[in-house]
PDB file of C-alpha atoms and ligand atoms in Angstrom:
ATOM      1  CA  UNK O   1       0.000   0.000   0.000  1.00 88.00           C
ATOM      2  CA  UNK O   2       1.727   3.157  -1.255  1.00 96.00           C
ATOM      3  CA  UNK O   3       0.483   6.705  -1.764  1.00 98.00           C
ATOM      4  CA  UNK O   4       2.049   8.877  -4.445  1.00 97.00           C
ATOM      5  CA  UNK O   5       2.775  12.293  -2.930  1.00 96.00           C
ATOM      6  CA  UNK O   6       4.161  14.248  -5.894  1.00 95.00           C
ATOM      7  CA  UNK O   7       7.738  12.965  -6.333  1.00 94.00           C
ATOM      8  CA  UNK O   8       7.646  11.090  -3.008  1.00 96.00           C
ATOM      9  CA  UNK O   9       6.087   7.806  -2.071  1.00 97.00           C
ATOM     10  CA  UNK O  10       4.406   7.165   1.282  1.00 98.00           C
ATOM     11  CA  UNK O  11       4.741   3.498   2.181  1.00 98.00           C
ATOM     12  CA  UNK O  12       1.971   2.328   4.514  1.00 98.00           C
ATOM     13  CA  UNK O  13       3.180  -1.258   4.886  1.00 97.00           C
ATOM     14  CA  UNK O  14       3.936  -0.223   8.448  1.00 98.00           C
ATOM     15  CA  UNK O  15       1.837   2.321  10.359  1.00 98.00           C
ATOM     16  CA  UNK O  16       3.159   5.890  10.468  1.00 98.00           C
ATOM     17  CA  UNK O  17       2.695   9.028  12.551  1.00 98.00           C
ATOM     18  CA  UNK O  18       1.539  12.370  11.160  1.00 98.00           C
ATOM     19  CA  UNK O  19       2.818  15.136  13.445  1.00 98.00           C
ATOM     20  CA  UNK O  20       0.428  18.028  14.109  1.00 96.00           C
ATOM     21  CA  UNK O  21       1.821  21.483  13.395  1.00 95.00           C
ATOM     22  CA  UNK O  22      -0.786  24.098  14.237  1.00 90.00           C
ATOM     23  CA  UNK O  23      -0.058  27.566  12.859  1.00 89.00           C
ATOM     24  CA  UNK O  24      -2.773  29.473  14.682  1.00 79.00           C
ATOM     25  CA  UNK O  25      -2.171  32.681  16.699  1.00 73.00           C
ATOM     26  CA  UNK O  26      -2.324  30.772  19.985  1.00 67.00           C
ATOM     27  CA  UNK O  27       0.032  27.984  18.872  1.00 64.00           C
ATOM     28  CA  UNK O  28       3.360  29.837  19.240  1.00 57.00           C
ATOM     29  CA  UNK O  29       3.826  31.774  22.425  1.00 50.00           C
ATOM     30  CA  UNK O  30       5.517  34.881  21.014  1.00 49.00           C
ATOM     31  CA  UNK O  31       2.799  35.211  18.399  1.00 52.00           C
ATOM     32  CA  UNK O  32       4.634  37.453  15.930  1.00 55.00           C
ATOM     33  CA  UNK O  33       4.173  36.517  12.263  1.00 59.00           C
ATOM     34  CA  UNK O  34       7.878  37.093  11.577  1.00 60.00           C
ATOM     35  CA  UNK O  35       8.948  34.449  14.099  1.00 68.00           C
ATOM     36  CA  UNK O  36       6.423  31.911  12.933  1.00 77.00           C
ATOM     37  CA  UNK O  37       8.361  30.012  10.223  1.00 82.00           C
ATOM     38  CA  UNK O  38      11.376  29.717  12.553  1.00 87.00           C
ATOM     39  CA  UNK O  39       9.309  28.420  15.461  1.00 89.00           C
ATOM     40  CA  UNK O  40       7.489  26.036  13.132  1.00 93.00           C
ATOM     41  CA  UNK O  41      10.797  24.733  11.749  1.00 94.00           C
ATOM     42  CA  UNK O  42      12.041  23.891  15.236  1.00 94.00           C
ATOM     43  CA  UNK O  43       8.841  22.005  15.997  1.00 95.00           C
ATOM     44  CA  UNK O  44       8.909  20.196  12.640  1.00 96.00           C
ATOM     45  CA  UNK O  45      12.522  19.175  13.200  1.00 97.00           C
ATOM     46  CA  UNK O  46      11.680  17.736  16.624  1.00 97.00           C
ATOM     47  CA  UNK O  47       8.770  15.746  15.226  1.00 98.00           C
ATOM     48  CA  UNK O  48      10.852  14.402  12.323  1.00 98.00           C
ATOM     49  CA  UNK O  49      13.646  13.436  14.722  1.00 98.00           C
ATOM     50  CA  UNK O  50      11.042  11.592  16.797  1.00 98.00           C
ATOM     51  CA  UNK O  51      10.019   9.600  13.724  1.00 98.00           C
ATOM     52  CA  UNK O  52       7.097  11.432  12.118  1.00 98.00           C
ATOM     53  CA  UNK O  53       6.563  10.478   8.458  1.00 98.00           C
ATOM     54  CA  UNK O  54       4.267  13.421   7.692  1.00 98.00           C
ATOM     55  CA  UNK O  55       3.965  16.984   9.036  1.00 98.00           C
ATOM     56  CA  UNK O  56       0.379  18.250   9.008  1.00 97.00           C
ATOM     57  CA  UNK O  57       0.251  22.052   8.722  1.00 96.00           C
ATOM     58  CA  UNK O  58      -3.029  23.710   9.672  1.00 92.00           C
ATOM     59  CA  UNK O  59      -3.928  27.394   9.975  1.00 90.00           C
ATOM     60  CA  UNK O  60      -7.596  27.238  10.817  1.00 82.00           C
ATOM     61  CA  UNK O  61      -8.552  26.253  14.351  1.00 70.00           C
ATOM     62  CA  UNK O  62     -11.022  23.371  14.174  1.00 69.00           C
ATOM     63  CA  UNK O  63     -11.867  23.544  17.866  1.00 69.00           C
ATOM     64  CA  UNK O  64     -15.560  23.046  18.538  1.00 69.00           C
ATOM     65  CA  UNK O  65     -17.135  26.491  18.636  1.00 69.00           C
ATOM     66  CA  UNK O  66     -14.315  28.067  16.585  1.00 71.00           C
ATOM     67  CA  UNK O  67     -15.103  30.749  14.005  1.00 71.00           C
ATOM     68  CA  UNK O  68     -14.122  30.217  10.392  1.00 75.00           C
ATOM     69  CA  UNK O  69     -10.829  31.845   9.415  1.00 79.00           C
ATOM     70  CA  UNK O  70     -10.533  34.301   6.538  1.00 87.00           C
ATOM     71  CA  UNK O  71      -8.799  32.857   3.459  1.00 89.00           C
ATOM     72  CA  UNK O  72      -5.988  35.416   3.234  1.00 91.00           C
ATOM     73  CA  UNK O  73      -5.301  35.033   6.942  1.00 89.00           C
ATOM     74  CA  UNK O  74      -5.065  31.256   6.551  1.00 91.00           C
ATOM     75  CA  UNK O  75      -2.702  31.633   3.556  1.00 94.00           C
ATOM     76  CA  UNK O  76      -0.503  34.109   5.454  1.00 92.00           C
ATOM     77  CA  UNK O  77      -0.197  31.620   8.290  1.00 91.00           C
ATOM     78  CA  UNK O  78       0.490  28.374   6.447  1.00 95.00           C
ATOM     79  CA  UNK O  79       2.322  29.200   3.191  1.00 96.00           C
ATOM     80  CA  UNK O  80       5.596  30.537   4.717  1.00 95.00           C
ATOM     81  CA  UNK O  81       5.648  27.554   7.081  1.00 96.00           C
ATOM     82  CA  UNK O  82       5.124  24.998   4.275  1.00 97.00           C
ATOM     83  CA  UNK O  83       7.829  26.671   2.178  1.00 97.00           C
ATOM     84  CA  UNK O  84      10.271  26.647   5.086  1.00 96.00           C
ATOM     85  CA  UNK O  85       9.669  22.984   5.963  1.00 97.00           C
ATOM     86  CA  UNK O  86       9.869  21.692   2.384  1.00 97.00           C
ATOM     87  CA  UNK O  87      13.022  23.766   1.807  1.00 96.00           C
ATOM     88  CA  UNK O  88      14.695  22.511   4.973  1.00 96.00           C
ATOM     89  CA  UNK O  89      13.597  18.863   5.287  1.00 97.00           C
ATOM     90  CA  UNK O  90      12.982  15.887   3.032  1.00 97.00           C
ATOM     91  CA  UNK O  91       9.529  15.031   4.366  1.00 98.00           C
ATOM     92  CA  UNK O  92       5.899  14.840   3.366  1.00 98.00           C
ATOM     93  CA  UNK O  93       3.929  17.955   4.300  1.00 98.00           C
ATOM     94  CA  UNK O  94       0.147  17.753   4.408  1.00 98.00           C
ATOM     95  CA  UNK O  95      -2.159  20.754   4.400  1.00 97.00           C
ATOM     96  CA  UNK O  96      -5.081  20.709   6.852  1.00 96.00           C
ATOM     97  CA  UNK O  97      -7.655  22.887   5.108  1.00 95.00           C
ATOM     98  CA  UNK O  98     -11.137  22.879   3.605  1.00 94.00           C
ATOM     99  CA  UNK O  99     -10.574  25.813   1.241  1.00 94.00           C
ATOM    100  CA  UNK O 100      -9.785  25.198  -2.437  1.00 96.00           C
ATOM    101  CA  UNK O 101      -7.513  28.239  -2.752  1.00 96.00           C
ATOM    102  CA  UNK O 102      -5.482  27.217   0.310  1.00 96.00           C
ATOM    103  CA  UNK O 103      -5.121  23.689  -1.131  1.00 97.00           C
ATOM    104  CA  UNK O 104      -3.812  25.142  -4.413  1.00 98.00           C
ATOM    105  CA  UNK O 105      -1.300  27.535  -2.826  1.00 98.00           C
ATOM    106  CA  UNK O 106      -0.173  24.975  -0.248  1.00 98.00           C
ATOM    107  CA  UNK O 107       0.565  22.349  -2.899  1.00 98.00           C
ATOM    108  CA  UNK O 108       2.404  25.004  -4.933  1.00 98.00           C
ATOM    109  CA  UNK O 109       4.452  25.781  -1.786  1.00 98.00           C
ATOM    110  CA  UNK O 110       5.404  22.115  -1.309  1.00 98.00           C
ATOM    111  CA  UNK O 111       2.539  20.295   0.408  1.00 98.00           C
ATOM    112  CA  UNK O 112       1.804  16.930  -1.198  1.00 98.00           C
ATOM    113  CA  UNK O 113      -1.192  15.590   0.738  1.00 98.00           C
ATOM    114  CA  UNK O 114      -4.560  17.243   1.421  1.00 98.00           C
ATOM    115  CA  UNK O 115      -6.174  16.647   4.819  1.00 98.00           C
ATOM    116  CA  UNK O 116      -9.697  18.049   4.700  1.00 97.00           C
ATOM    117  CA  UNK O 117     -11.997  17.727   7.723  1.00 96.00           C
ATOM    118  CA  UNK O 118     -14.881  18.618   5.380  1.00 96.00           C
ATOM    119  CA  UNK O 119     -14.044  15.709   3.021  1.00 98.00           C
ATOM    120  CA  UNK O 120     -13.853  18.017  -0.046  1.00 98.00           C
ATOM    121  CA  UNK O 121     -17.459  19.240   0.279  1.00 97.00           C
ATOM    122  CA  UNK O 122     -16.449  22.936   0.176  1.00 94.00           C
ATOM    123  CA  UNK O 123     -16.733  25.173  -2.891  1.00 93.00           C
ATOM    124  CA  UNK O 124     -14.478  23.869  -5.685  1.00 97.00           C
ATOM    125  CA  UNK O 125     -12.555  21.674  -3.219  1.00 97.00           C
ATOM    126  CA  UNK O 126     -13.228  18.412  -5.050  1.00 98.00           C
ATOM    127  CA  UNK O 127     -12.234  19.628  -8.524  1.00 98.00           C
ATOM    128  CA  UNK O 128      -9.215  21.472  -7.101  1.00 98.00           C
ATOM    129  CA  UNK O 129      -7.926  18.441  -5.200  1.00 98.00           C
ATOM    130  CA  UNK O 130      -8.436  16.255  -8.277  1.00 98.00           C
ATOM    131  CA  UNK O 131      -6.493  18.699 -10.471  1.00 98.00           C
ATOM    132  CA  UNK O 132      -3.633  18.906  -7.950  1.00 98.00           C
ATOM    133  CA  UNK O 133      -3.097  15.143  -8.163  1.00 98.00           C
ATOM    134  CA  UNK O 134      -2.085  14.606  -4.527  1.00 98.00           C
ATOM    135  CA  UNK O 135      -3.582  12.065  -2.084  1.00 98.00           C
ATOM    136  CA  UNK O 136      -6.588  13.219  -0.054  1.00 98.00           C
ATOM    137  CA  UNK O 137      -7.778  12.348   3.450  1.00 98.00           C
ATOM    138  CA  UNK O 138     -11.568  12.356   3.687  1.00 98.00           C
ATOM    139  CA  UNK O 139     -12.755  12.938   7.254  1.00 98.00           C
ATOM    140  CA  UNK O 140     -16.279  12.557   8.597  1.00 98.00           C
ATOM    141  CA  UNK O 141     -17.857  15.481  10.423  1.00 96.00           C
ATOM    142  CA  UNK O 142     -21.500  15.897  11.409  1.00 96.00           C
ATOM    143  CA  UNK O 143     -22.508  19.555  11.162  1.00 92.00           C
ATOM    144  CA  UNK O 144     -19.901  22.333  11.120  1.00 89.00           C
ATOM    145  CA  UNK O 145     -17.154  23.175  13.650  1.00 86.00           C
ATOM    146  CA  UNK O 146     -18.999  26.087  15.237  1.00 86.00           C
ATOM    147  CA  UNK O 147     -22.030  24.008  16.278  1.00 89.00           C
ATOM    148  CA  UNK O 148     -21.113  20.357  15.773  1.00 91.00           C
ATOM    149  CA  UNK O 149     -20.873  19.437  19.473  1.00 89.00           C
ATOM    150  CA  UNK O 150     -24.287  20.849  20.394  1.00 91.00           C
ATOM    151  CA  UNK O 151     -26.524  17.841  19.685  1.00 92.00           C
ATOM    152  CA  UNK O 152     -24.667  15.110  17.800  1.00 94.00           C
ATOM    153  CA  UNK O 153     -27.184  12.446  16.829  1.00 95.00           C
ATOM    154  CA  UNK O 154     -26.912   9.063  15.114  1.00 96.00           C
ATOM    155  CA  UNK O 155     -29.133   6.005  14.923  1.00 97.00           C
ATOM    156  CA  UNK O 156     -26.065   3.867  14.115  1.00 98.00           C
ATOM    157  CA  UNK O 157     -22.854   5.893  14.260  1.00 98.00           C
ATOM    158  CA  UNK O 158     -20.628   3.236  12.654  1.00 98.00           C
ATOM    159  CA  UNK O 159     -23.003   2.626   9.727  1.00 98.00           C
ATOM    160  CA  UNK O 160     -23.603   6.338   9.147  1.00 98.00           C
ATOM    161  CA  UNK O 161     -19.940   7.357   9.236  1.00 98.00           C
ATOM    162  CA  UNK O 162     -19.056   4.461   6.911  1.00 98.00           C
ATOM    163  CA  UNK O 163     -21.826   5.413   4.461  1.00 98.00           C
ATOM    164  CA  UNK O 164     -20.661   9.029   4.438  1.00 98.00           C
ATOM    165  CA  UNK O 165     -17.047   8.069   3.688  1.00 98.00           C
ATOM    166  CA  UNK O 166     -18.063   5.648   0.924  1.00 98.00           C
ATOM    167  CA  UNK O 167     -20.256   8.357  -0.674  1.00 98.00           C
ATOM    168  CA  UNK O 168     -17.399  10.866  -0.531  1.00 98.00           C
ATOM    169  CA  UNK O 169     -15.041   8.264  -2.030  1.00 98.00           C
ATOM    170  CA  UNK O 170     -17.493   7.802  -4.931  1.00 98.00           C
ATOM    171  CA  UNK O 171     -17.585  11.579  -5.446  1.00 98.00           C
ATOM    172  CA  UNK O 172     -13.765  11.671  -5.488  1.00 98.00           C
ATOM    173  CA  UNK O 173     -13.502   8.817  -7.957  1.00 98.00           C
ATOM    174  CA  UNK O 174     -16.088  10.508 -10.221  1.00 98.00           C
ATOM    175  CA  UNK O 175     -13.985  13.683 -10.071  1.00 98.00           C
ATOM    176  CA  UNK O 176     -10.937  11.721 -11.235  1.00 98.00           C
ATOM    177  CA  UNK O 177      -9.080  11.023  -7.982  1.00 98.00           C
ATOM    178  CA  UNK O 178      -7.680   7.470  -8.116  1.00 98.00           C
ATOM    179  CA  UNK O 179      -9.044   5.149  -5.395  1.00 98.00           C
ATOM    180  CA  UNK O 180      -5.462   4.394  -4.348  1.00 98.00           C
ATOM    181  CA  UNK O 181      -4.949   8.046  -3.404  1.00 98.00           C
ATOM    182  CA  UNK O 182      -7.868   8.252  -0.937  1.00 98.00           C
ATOM    183  CA  UNK O 183      -7.604   7.945   2.859  1.00 98.00           C
ATOM    184  CA  UNK O 184     -10.513   7.606   5.296  1.00 98.00           C
ATOM    185  CA  UNK O 185     -10.824   9.148   8.777  1.00 98.00           C
ATOM    186  CA  UNK O 186     -13.879   8.728  11.069  1.00 98.00           C
ATOM    187  CA  UNK O 187     -13.255  12.185  12.562  1.00 98.00           C
ATOM    188  CA  UNK O 188     -13.091  11.702  16.326  1.00 98.00           C
ATOM    189  CA  UNK O 189     -14.754  14.575  18.156  1.00 96.00           C
ATOM    190  CA  UNK O 190     -16.267  16.131  15.031  1.00 96.00           C
ATOM    191  CA  UNK O 191     -19.992  16.075  15.769  1.00 96.00           C
ATOM    192  CA  UNK O 192     -19.713  13.091  18.137  1.00 97.00           C
ATOM    193  CA  UNK O 193     -20.346  12.680  21.856  1.00 97.00           C
ATOM    194  CA  UNK O 194     -18.261  10.423  24.109  1.00 97.00           C
ATOM    195  CA  UNK O 195     -20.386   7.333  23.437  1.00 98.00           C
ATOM    196  CA  UNK O 196     -20.192   7.855  19.654  1.00 98.00           C
ATOM    197  CA  UNK O 197     -16.397   8.196  19.856  1.00 98.00           C
ATOM    198  CA  UNK O 198     -16.076   5.053  21.987  1.00 98.00           C
ATOM    199  CA  UNK O 199     -18.246   2.983  19.643  1.00 98.00           C
ATOM    200  CA  UNK O 200     -16.176   4.182  16.677  1.00 98.00           C
ATOM    201  CA  UNK O 201     -12.968   3.226  18.524  1.00 98.00           C
ATOM    202  CA  UNK O 202     -14.318  -0.232  19.165  1.00 98.00           C
ATOM    203  CA  UNK O 203     -15.293  -0.789  15.510  1.00 98.00           C
ATOM    204  CA  UNK O 204     -12.353   0.688  13.611  1.00 98.00           C
ATOM    205  CA  UNK O 205     -11.673  -2.604  11.838  1.00 98.00           C
ATOM    206  CA  UNK O 206     -14.961  -2.108   9.963  1.00 98.00           C
ATOM    207  CA  UNK O 207     -13.537   1.084   8.485  1.00 98.00           C
ATOM    208  CA  UNK O 208     -10.338  -0.691   7.518  1.00 98.00           C
ATOM    209  CA  UNK O 209     -12.572  -3.213   5.726  1.00 98.00           C
ATOM    210  CA  UNK O 210     -13.767  -0.467   3.356  1.00 98.00           C
ATOM    211  CA  UNK O 211     -10.412  -0.752   1.570  1.00 98.00           C
ATOM    212  CA  UNK O 212      -8.889   2.717   2.023  1.00 98.00           C
ATOM    213  CA  UNK O 213      -5.937   3.292   4.376  1.00 98.00           C
ATOM    214  CA  UNK O 214      -7.352   4.532   7.683  1.00 98.00           C
ATOM    215  CA  UNK O 215      -6.150   7.661   9.418  1.00 98.00           C
ATOM    216  CA  UNK O 216      -7.041   8.443  13.043  1.00 98.00           C
ATOM    217  CA  UNK O 217      -6.798  11.610  15.110  1.00 98.00           C
ATOM    218  CA  UNK O 218      -7.375  11.064  18.814  1.00 98.00           C
ATOM    219  CA  UNK O 219      -4.393  12.940  20.234  1.00 97.00           C
ATOM    220  CA  UNK O 220      -5.318  14.986  23.349  1.00 96.00           C
ATOM    221  CA  UNK O 221      -8.983  15.062  22.354  1.00 96.00           C
ATOM    222  CA  UNK O 222     -11.896  15.749  24.669  1.00 95.00           C
ATOM    223  CA  UNK O 223     -13.006  12.105  24.759  1.00 97.00           C
ATOM    224  CA  UNK O 224      -9.823  11.469  26.771  1.00 98.00           C
ATOM    225  CA  UNK O 225     -10.628  14.405  29.002  1.00 97.00           C
ATOM    226  CA  UNK O 226     -14.082  12.952  29.579  1.00 97.00           C
ATOM    227  CA  UNK O 227     -12.807   9.441  30.393  1.00 98.00           C
ATOM    228  CA  UNK O 228      -9.813  10.474  32.491  1.00 98.00           C
ATOM    229  CA  UNK O 229     -10.969  13.835  33.835  1.00 98.00           C
ATOM    230  CA  UNK O 230      -7.663  15.417  32.816  1.00 97.00           C
ATOM    231  CA  UNK O 231      -6.828  18.702  31.062  1.00 96.00           C
ATOM    232  CA  UNK O 232      -5.513  18.753  27.507  1.00 95.00           C
ATOM    233  CA  UNK O 233      -1.830  18.830  28.539  1.00 95.00           C
ATOM    234  CA  UNK O 234      -2.181  15.613  30.590  1.00 97.00           C
ATOM    235  CA  UNK O 235      -3.733  13.343  27.978  1.00 97.00           C
ATOM    236  CA  UNK O 236      -0.561  11.792  26.570  1.00 98.00           C
ATOM    237  CA  UNK O 237      -0.972   8.306  28.044  1.00 98.00           C
ATOM    238  CA  UNK O 238      -4.613   8.065  27.023  1.00 98.00           C
ATOM    239  CA  UNK O 239      -3.770   9.305  23.522  1.00 98.00           C
ATOM    240  CA  UNK O 240      -1.089   6.662  23.127  1.00 98.00           C
ATOM    241  CA  UNK O 241      -3.469   3.943  24.349  1.00 98.00           C
ATOM    242  CA  UNK O 242      -6.028   4.880  21.693  1.00 98.00           C
ATOM    243  CA  UNK O 243      -3.343   5.085  19.004  1.00 98.00           C
ATOM    244  CA  UNK O 244      -2.220   1.565  19.889  1.00 98.00           C
ATOM    245  CA  UNK O 245      -5.779   0.271  19.813  1.00 98.00           C
ATOM    246  CA  UNK O 246      -6.336   1.917  16.416  1.00 98.00           C
ATOM    247  CA  UNK O 247      -3.194   0.412  14.898  1.00 98.00           C
ATOM    248  CA  UNK O 248      -4.093  -2.981  16.334  1.00 98.00           C
ATOM    249  CA  UNK O 249      -7.356  -2.755  14.372  1.00 98.00           C
ATOM    250  CA  UNK O 250      -5.522  -1.806  11.174  1.00 98.00           C
ATOM    251  CA  UNK O 251      -5.220   2.013  11.151  1.00 98.00           C
ATOM    252  CA  UNK O 252      -2.216   3.146   9.047  1.00 98.00           C
ATOM    253  CA  UNK O 253      -1.733   6.838   9.887  1.00 98.00           C
ATOM    254  CA  UNK O 254      -1.951   8.265  13.400  1.00 98.00           C
ATOM    255  CA  UNK O 255      -2.264  12.045  13.615  1.00 98.00           C
ATOM    256  CA  UNK O 256      -0.589  13.047  16.880  1.00 98.00           C
ATOM    257  CA  UNK O 257       0.978  15.906  18.815  1.00 97.00           C
ATOM    258  CA  UNK O 258       3.316  13.715  20.884  1.00 97.00           C
ATOM    259  CA  UNK O 259       5.270  12.058  18.125  1.00 98.00           C
ATOM    260  CA  UNK O 260       7.994  10.170  20.036  1.00 98.00           C
ATOM    261  CA  UNK O 261       5.596   8.354  22.361  1.00 98.00           C
ATOM    262  CA  UNK O 262       3.185   7.560  19.531  1.00 98.00           C
ATOM    263  CA  UNK O 263       5.918   6.260  17.216  1.00 98.00           C
ATOM    264  CA  UNK O 264       7.239   3.936  19.923  1.00 98.00           C
ATOM    265  CA  UNK O 265       3.792   2.571  20.726  1.00 98.00           C
ATOM    266  CA  UNK O 266       2.842   1.847  17.129  1.00 98.00           C
ATOM    267  CA  UNK O 267       6.213   0.225  16.365  1.00 98.00           C
ATOM    268  CA  UNK O 268       5.603  -2.180  19.237  1.00 98.00           C
ATOM    269  CA  UNK O 269       2.060  -2.945  18.045  1.00 98.00           C
ATOM    270  CA  UNK O 270       3.343  -3.426  14.489  1.00 98.00           C
ATOM    271  CA  UNK O 271       6.040  -5.838  15.670  1.00 98.00           C
ATOM    272  CA  UNK O 272       3.397  -7.996  17.352  1.00 98.00           C
ATOM    273  CA  UNK O 273       1.163  -7.856  14.261  1.00 96.00           C
ATOM    274  CA  UNK O 274       4.046  -8.922  12.004  1.00 95.00           C
ATOM    275  CA  UNK O 275       4.899 -11.940  14.209  1.00 96.00           C
TER     276      UNK O 275
HETATM  277  C1  LIG J   1     -10.831  20.025  18.928  1.00 77.41           C
HETATM  278  C2  LIG J   1     -11.235  19.105  17.999  1.00 77.41           C
HETATM  279  C3  LIG J   1      -9.571  20.567  18.906  1.00 77.41           C
HETATM  280  C4  LIG J   1     -10.360  18.735  17.049  1.00 77.41           C
HETATM  281  C5  LIG J   1      -8.700  20.182  17.954  1.00 77.41           C
HETATM  282  C6  LIG J   1      -9.097  19.273  17.003  1.00 77.41           C
HETATM  283  C7  LIG J   1      -8.347  15.841  12.942  1.00 77.41           C
HETATM  284  C8  LIG J   1      -7.876  16.533  11.841  1.00 77.41           C
HETATM  285  C9  LIG J   1      -8.108  17.892  13.508  1.00 77.41           C
HETATM  286  C10 LIG J   1      -8.622  14.445  12.837  1.00 77.41           C
HETATM  287  C11 LIG J   1      -7.919  14.629  10.560  1.00 77.41           C
HETATM  288  C12 LIG J   1      -6.841  18.493  16.601  1.00 77.41           C
HETATM  289  C13 LIG J   1      -8.161  18.772  16.039  1.00 77.41           C
HETATM  290  N1  LIG J   1      -8.460  16.705  13.984  1.00 77.41           N
HETATM  291  N2  LIG J   1      -7.659  15.946  10.660  1.00 77.41           N
HETATM  292  N3  LIG J   1      -7.733  17.817  12.200  1.00 77.41           N
HETATM  293  N4  LIG J   1      -8.392  13.902  11.618  1.00 77.41           N
HETATM  294  N5  LIG J   1      -7.737  14.012   9.397  1.00 77.41           N
HETATM  295  O1  LIG J   1      -6.787  17.634  17.485  1.00 77.41           O
HETATM  296  O2  LIG J   1      -9.068  13.759  13.754  1.00 77.41           O
HETATM  297  O3  LIG J   1      -5.859  19.113  16.197  1.00 77.41           O
HETATM  298  S1  LIG J   1      -8.148  19.357  14.409  1.00 77.41           S
END
């Protein structure tokens, strides 16, 4: 199982970690736009040293209740960072965005994977991603970030999330994106309550059965806060436990903040699976 990311190939024979690099005003303490690419480079270097295979650059806060970010603002945040990372390191950079224009500029700047929490449902996103020719991660979300955690509702969360992803895959294939370039992600915390997230965790192998490589983002999320009653900066052990459980069920890409711990855990799980 290999994705073609421009001139690079992403081998998913073994599970890999995607390191989260948030480029939002609150993500670097000094804040100043001038310092941002430098601070981002240091963080990227640490994550690569810890074994990350992908660096996911995002400029729009997807926190529940967050306001949408203006396009130019998002471009100003992410483009210098993508340019700096691709110039400095031989790695795969993904762009976490739902906006077609950000996808286009990010790929021009060096990104070679699109990670869209809206699964390419935004204006022109599908045709743009198809034209760019890079792999796409389709994530499930019920509702929109601002309101999605208000009343999440499913009759059968596993069946509904699966059906959504399969429908979005069909749309991608119709737009000309090869099936082998499509990733699935059930979207933990995106329009889901604790019970929904737990049921999804328990049934991840069903998503793997759909035939696309599965990506998972559970790192530091509120479901861990709810289970453990711990703040966001104390959710490392819980995050690693869920990452291990996801890889055991066949997930291939783990999106995580704490790269070293996550890489070690999934290497151990992979060793057992290969035995
Ligand atoms: C609250 C909810 C705060 C979610 C922060 C987040 C995912 C993603 C994000 C994911 C994929 C975070 C997120 N989560 N992309 N982007 N899958 N594919 O934890 O689960 O950074 S934003």
